[in-house]
């Protein structure tokens, strides 16, 4: 059994959240295009916020006891990276499907 690091957990949880929100509200072509343009020029985090309900998506059984403030910050940064990366992949798929 392998144990995930704090950043691996954060990244996985962010990715899972992106998949979940995509099921509920997938992007249309224009939004996907804008998102991917921001991803390419490195401005995603300045244009798009983490969704307000994202804190509710963190698993209730996530044991953060004993984590330092730095580890919590690492988890959050990895969560955001996972969310942005996966959403970018999903948006690229929308663009590719329309342009196929």
JSON list of C-alpha atoms in Angstrom, two decimals:
[
{"chain": "A", "resi": 1, "resn": "UNK", "atom": "CA", "xyz": [0.00, 0.00, 0.00]},
{"chain": "A", "resi": 2, "resn": "UNK", "atom": "CA", "xyz": [1.43, 3.36, -1.00]},
{"chain": "A", "resi": 3, "resn": "UNK", "atom": "CA", "xyz": [0.65, 6.47, 0.93]},
{"chain": "A", "resi": 4, "resn": "UNK", "atom": "CA", "xyz": [-0.01, 9.66, -0.98]},
{"chain": "A", "resi": 5, "resn": "UNK", "atom": "CA", "xyz": [1.88, 12.76, -0.05]},
{"chain": "A", "resi": 6, "resn": "UNK", "atom": "CA", "xyz": [-0.04, 15.85, 1.00]},
{"chain": "A", "resi": 7, "resn": "UNK", "atom": "CA", "xyz": [0.50, 17.41, -2.42]},
{"chain": "A", "resi": 8, "resn": "UNK", "atom": "CA", "xyz": [-0.52, 14.23, -4.23]},
{"chain": "A", "resi": 9, "resn": "UNK", "atom": "CA", "xyz": [-3.73, 14.16, -2.21]},
{"chain": "A", "resi": 10, "resn": "UNK", "atom": "CA", "xyz": [-4.39, 17.81, -2.92]},
{"chain": "A", "resi": 11, "resn": "UNK", "atom": "CA", "xyz": [-3.79, 17.38, -6.64]},
{"chain": "A", "resi": 12, "resn": "UNK", "atom": "CA", "xyz": [-6.06, 14.32, -6.79]},
{"chain": "A", "resi": 13, "resn": "UNK", "atom": "CA", "xyz": [-8.81, 16.04, -4.85]},
{"chain": "A", "resi": 14, "resn": "UNK", "atom": "CA", "xyz": [-8.65, 19.10, -7.13]},
{"chain": "A", "resi": 15, "resn": "UNK", "atom": "CA", "xyz": [-8.81, 16.88, -10.20]},
{"chain": "A", "resi": 16, "resn": "UNK", "atom": "CA", "xyz": [-11.77, 14.96, -8.80]},
{"chain": "A", "resi": 17, "resn": "UNK", "atom": "CA", "xyz": [-13.55, 18.23, -8.06]},
{"chain": "A", "resi": 18, "resn": "UNK", "atom": "CA", "xyz": [-12.99, 19.44, -11.62]},
{"chain": "A", "resi": 19, "resn": "UNK", "atom": "CA", "xyz": [-14.51, 16.22, -12.97]},
{"chain": "A", "resi": 20, "resn": "UNK", "atom": "CA", "xyz": [-17.46, 16.54, -10.59]},
{"chain": "A", "resi": 21, "resn": "UNK", "atom": "CA", "xyz": [-18.21, 20.16, -11.48]},
{"chain": "A", "resi": 22, "resn": "UNK", "atom": "CA", "xyz": [-17.80, 19.39, -15.18]},
{"chain": "A", "resi": 23, "resn": "UNK", "atom": "CA", "xyz": [-20.54, 16.77, -14.93]},
{"chain": "A", "resi": 24, "resn": "UNK", "atom": "CA", "xyz": [-22.85, 19.40, -13.45]},
{"chain": "A", "resi": 25, "resn": "UNK", "atom": "CA", "xyz": [-21.88, 22.34, -15.66]},
{"chain": "A", "resi": 26, "resn": "UNK", "atom": "CA", "xyz": [-19.62, 21.65, -18.65]},
{"chain": "A", "resi": 27, "resn": "UNK", "atom": "CA", "xyz": [-18.13, 24.57, -20.52]},
{"chain": "A", "resi": 28, "resn": "UNK", "atom": "CA", "xyz": [-19.43, 25.74, -23.85]},
{"chain": "A", "resi": 29, "resn": "UNK", "atom": "CA", "xyz": [-17.01, 26.50, -26.67]},
{"chain": "A", "resi": 30, "resn": "UNK", "atom": "CA", "xyz": [-16.54, 30.19, -25.85]},
{"chain": "A", "resi": 31, "resn": "UNK", "atom": "CA", "xyz": [-15.83, 29.56, -22.18]},
{"chain": "A", "resi": 32, "resn": "UNK", "atom": "CA", "xyz": [-13.49, 26.68, -23.06]},
{"chain": "A", "resi": 33, "resn": "UNK", "atom": "CA", "xyz": [-11.64, 28.89, -25.54]},
{"chain": "A", "resi": 34, "resn": "UNK", "atom": "CA", "xyz": [-11.24, 31.71, -23.00]},
{"chain": "A", "resi": 35, "resn": "UNK", "atom": "CA", "xyz": [-10.12, 29.26, -20.30]},
{"chain": "A", "resi": 36, "resn": "UNK", "atom": "CA", "xyz": [-7.50, 27.67, -22.56]},
{"chain": "A", "resi": 37, "resn": "UNK", "atom": "CA", "xyz": [-6.22, 31.06, -23.69]},
{"chain": "A", "resi": 38, "resn": "UNK", "atom": "CA", "xyz": [-5.74, 32.03, -20.04]},
{"chain": "A", "resi": 39, "resn": "UNK", "atom": "CA", "xyz": [-4.02, 28.71, -19.36]},
{"chain": "A", "resi": 40, "resn": "UNK", "atom": "CA", "xyz": [-1.62, 29.26, -22.24]},
{"chain": "A", "resi": 41, "resn": "UNK", "atom": "CA", "xyz": [-0.65, 32.76, -21.15]},
{"chain": "A", "resi": 42, "resn": "UNK", "atom": "CA", "xyz": [-0.39, 31.79, -17.47]},
{"chain": "A", "resi": 43, "resn": "UNK", "atom": "CA", "xyz": [-3.21, 33.96, -16.16]},
{"chain": "A", "resi": 44, "resn": "UNK", "atom": "CA", "xyz": [-5.72, 31.30, -15.06]},
{"chain": "A", "resi": 45, "resn": "UNK", "atom": "CA", "xyz": [-5.35, 31.99, -11.36]},
{"chain": "A", "resi": 46, "resn": "UNK", "atom": "CA", "xyz": [-5.66, 35.73, -11.86]},
{"chain": "A", "resi": 47, "resn": "UNK", "atom": "CA", "xyz": [-8.78, 35.49, -14.03]},
{"chain": "A", "resi": 48, "resn": "UNK", "atom": "CA", "xyz": [-10.56, 32.47, -12.55]},
{"chain": "A", "resi": 49, "resn": "UNK", "atom": "CA", "xyz": [-11.16, 31.85, -8.88]},
{"chain": "A", "resi": 50, "resn": "UNK", "atom": "CA", "xyz": [-11.49, 28.53, -7.19]},
{"chain": "A", "resi": 51, "resn": "UNK", "atom": "CA", "xyz": [-15.25, 27.87, -7.01]},
{"chain": "A", "resi": 52, "resn": "UNK", "atom": "CA", "xyz": [-16.89, 29.09, -3.80]},
{"chain": "A", "resi": 53, "resn": "UNK", "atom": "CA", "xyz": [-18.12, 25.62, -2.85]},
{"chain": "A", "resi": 54, "resn": "UNK", "atom": "CA", "xyz": [-14.69, 24.03, -3.33]},
{"chain": "A", "resi": 55, "resn": "UNK", "atom": "CA", "xyz": [-14.09, 23.79, 0.42]},
{"chain": "A", "resi": 56, "resn": "UNK", "atom": "CA", "xyz": [-17.18, 21.57, 0.63]},
{"chain": "A", "resi": 57, "resn": "UNK", "atom": "CA", "xyz": [-15.55, 19.18, -1.86]},
{"chain": "A", "resi": 58, "resn": "UNK", "atom": "CA", "xyz": [-12.57, 18.39, 0.34]},
{"chain": "A", "resi": 59, "resn": "UNK", "atom": "CA", "xyz": [-13.17, 14.87, 1.64]},
{"chain": "A", "resi": 60, "resn": "UNK", "atom": "CA", "xyz": [-14.67, 14.89, 5.12]},
{"chain": "A", "resi": 61, "resn": "UNK", "atom": "CA", "xyz": [-12.34, 12.09, 6.16]},
{"chain": "A", "resi": 62, "resn": "UNK", "atom": "CA", "xyz": [-9.20, 14.02, 5.18]},
{"chain": "A", "resi": 63, "resn": "UNK", "atom": "CA", "xyz": [-7.05, 13.84, 8.28]},
{"chain": "A", "resi": 64, "resn": "UNK", "atom": "CA", "xyz": [-5.14, 17.10, 8.58]},
{"chain": "A", "resi": 65, "resn": "UNK", "atom": "CA", "xyz": [-4.25, 16.60, 12.23]},
{"chain": "A", "resi": 66, "resn": "UNK", "atom": "CA", "xyz": [-0.60, 17.36, 12.67]},
{"chain": "A", "resi": 67, "resn": "UNK", "atom": "CA", "xyz": [-0.22, 19.20, 9.39]},
{"chain": "A", "resi": 68, "resn": "UNK", "atom": "CA", "xyz": [1.77, 22.40, 9.57]},
{"chain": "A", "resi": 69, "resn": "UNK", "atom": "CA", "xyz": [0.53, 25.64, 8.05]},
{"chain": "A", "resi": 70, "resn": "UNK", "atom": "CA", "xyz": [3.03, 25.05, 5.25]},
{"chain": "A", "resi": 71, "resn": "UNK", "atom": "CA", "xyz": [1.61, 21.61, 4.55]},
{"chain": "A", "resi": 72, "resn": "UNK", "atom": "CA", "xyz": [-1.90, 23.01, 4.47]},
{"chain": "A", "resi": 73, "resn": "UNK", "atom": "CA", "xyz": [-0.72, 25.66, 2.00]},
{"chain": "A", "resi": 74, "resn": "UNK", "atom": "CA", "xyz": [0.96, 22.94, -0.10]},
{"chain": "A", "resi": 75, "resn": "UNK", "atom": "CA", "xyz": [-2.29, 20.95, -0.13]},
{"chain": "A", "resi": 76, "resn": "UNK", "atom": "CA", "xyz": [-4.26, 24.00, -1.23]},
{"chain": "A", "resi": 77, "resn": "UNK", "atom": "CA", "xyz": [-1.78, 24.88, -3.98]},
{"chain": "A", "resi": 78, "resn": "UNK", "atom": "CA", "xyz": [-1.78, 21.29, -5.25]},
{"chain": "A", "resi": 79, "resn": "UNK", "atom": "CA", "xyz": [-5.59, 21.21, -5.11]},
{"chain": "A", "resi": 80, "resn": "UNK", "atom": "CA", "xyz": [-5.78, 24.36, -7.20]},
{"chain": "A", "resi": 81, "resn": "UNK", "atom": "CA", "xyz": [-3.20, 23.04, -9.68]},
{"chain": "A", "resi": 82, "resn": "UNK", "atom": "CA", "xyz": [-5.15, 19.79, -10.07]},
{"chain": "A", "resi": 83, "resn": "UNK", "atom": "CA", "xyz": [-8.40, 21.66, -10.56]},
{"chain": "A", "resi": 84, "resn": "UNK", "atom": "CA", "xyz": [-6.93, 24.04, -13.15]},
{"chain": "A", "resi": 85, "resn": "UNK", "atom": "CA", "xyz": [-5.04, 21.30, -15.02]},
{"chain": "A", "resi": 86, "resn": "UNK", "atom": "CA", "xyz": [-8.02, 18.97, -15.29]},
{"chain": "A", "resi": 87, "resn": "UNK", "atom": "CA", "xyz": [-10.43, 21.73, -16.25]},
{"chain": "A", "resi": 88, "resn": "UNK", "atom": "CA", "xyz": [-7.98, 22.84, -18.93]},
{"chain": "A", "resi": 89, "resn": "UNK", "atom": "CA", "xyz": [-7.88, 19.27, -20.31]},
{"chain": "A", "resi": 90, "resn": "UNK", "atom": "CA", "xyz": [-11.67, 19.16, -20.39]},
{"chain": "A", "resi": 91, "resn": "UNK", "atom": "CA", "xyz": [-11.86, 22.55, -22.09]},
{"chain": "A", "resi": 92, "resn": "UNK", "atom": "CA", "xyz": [-9.34, 21.48, -24.71]},
{"chain": "A", "resi": 93, "resn": "UNK", "atom": "CA", "xyz": [-11.50, 18.45, -25.44]},
{"chain": "A", "resi": 94, "resn": "UNK", "atom": "CA", "xyz": [-14.49, 20.75, -26.08]},
{"chain": "A", "resi": 95, "resn": "UNK", "atom": "CA", "xyz": [-12.43, 22.84, -28.52]},
{"chain": "A", "resi": 96, "resn": "UNK", "atom": "CA", "xyz": [-11.11, 19.74, -30.29]},
{"chain": "A", "resi": 97, "resn": "UNK", "atom": "CA", "xyz": [-14.61, 18.29, -30.59]},
{"chain": "A", "resi": 98, "resn": "UNK", "atom": "CA", "xyz": [-16.00, 21.47, -32.12]},
{"chain": "A", "resi": 99, "resn": "UNK", "atom": "CA", "xyz": [-13.05, 21.83, -34.49]},
{"chain": "A", "resi": 100, "resn": "UNK", "atom": "CA", "xyz": [-13.09, 18.16, -35.57]}
]
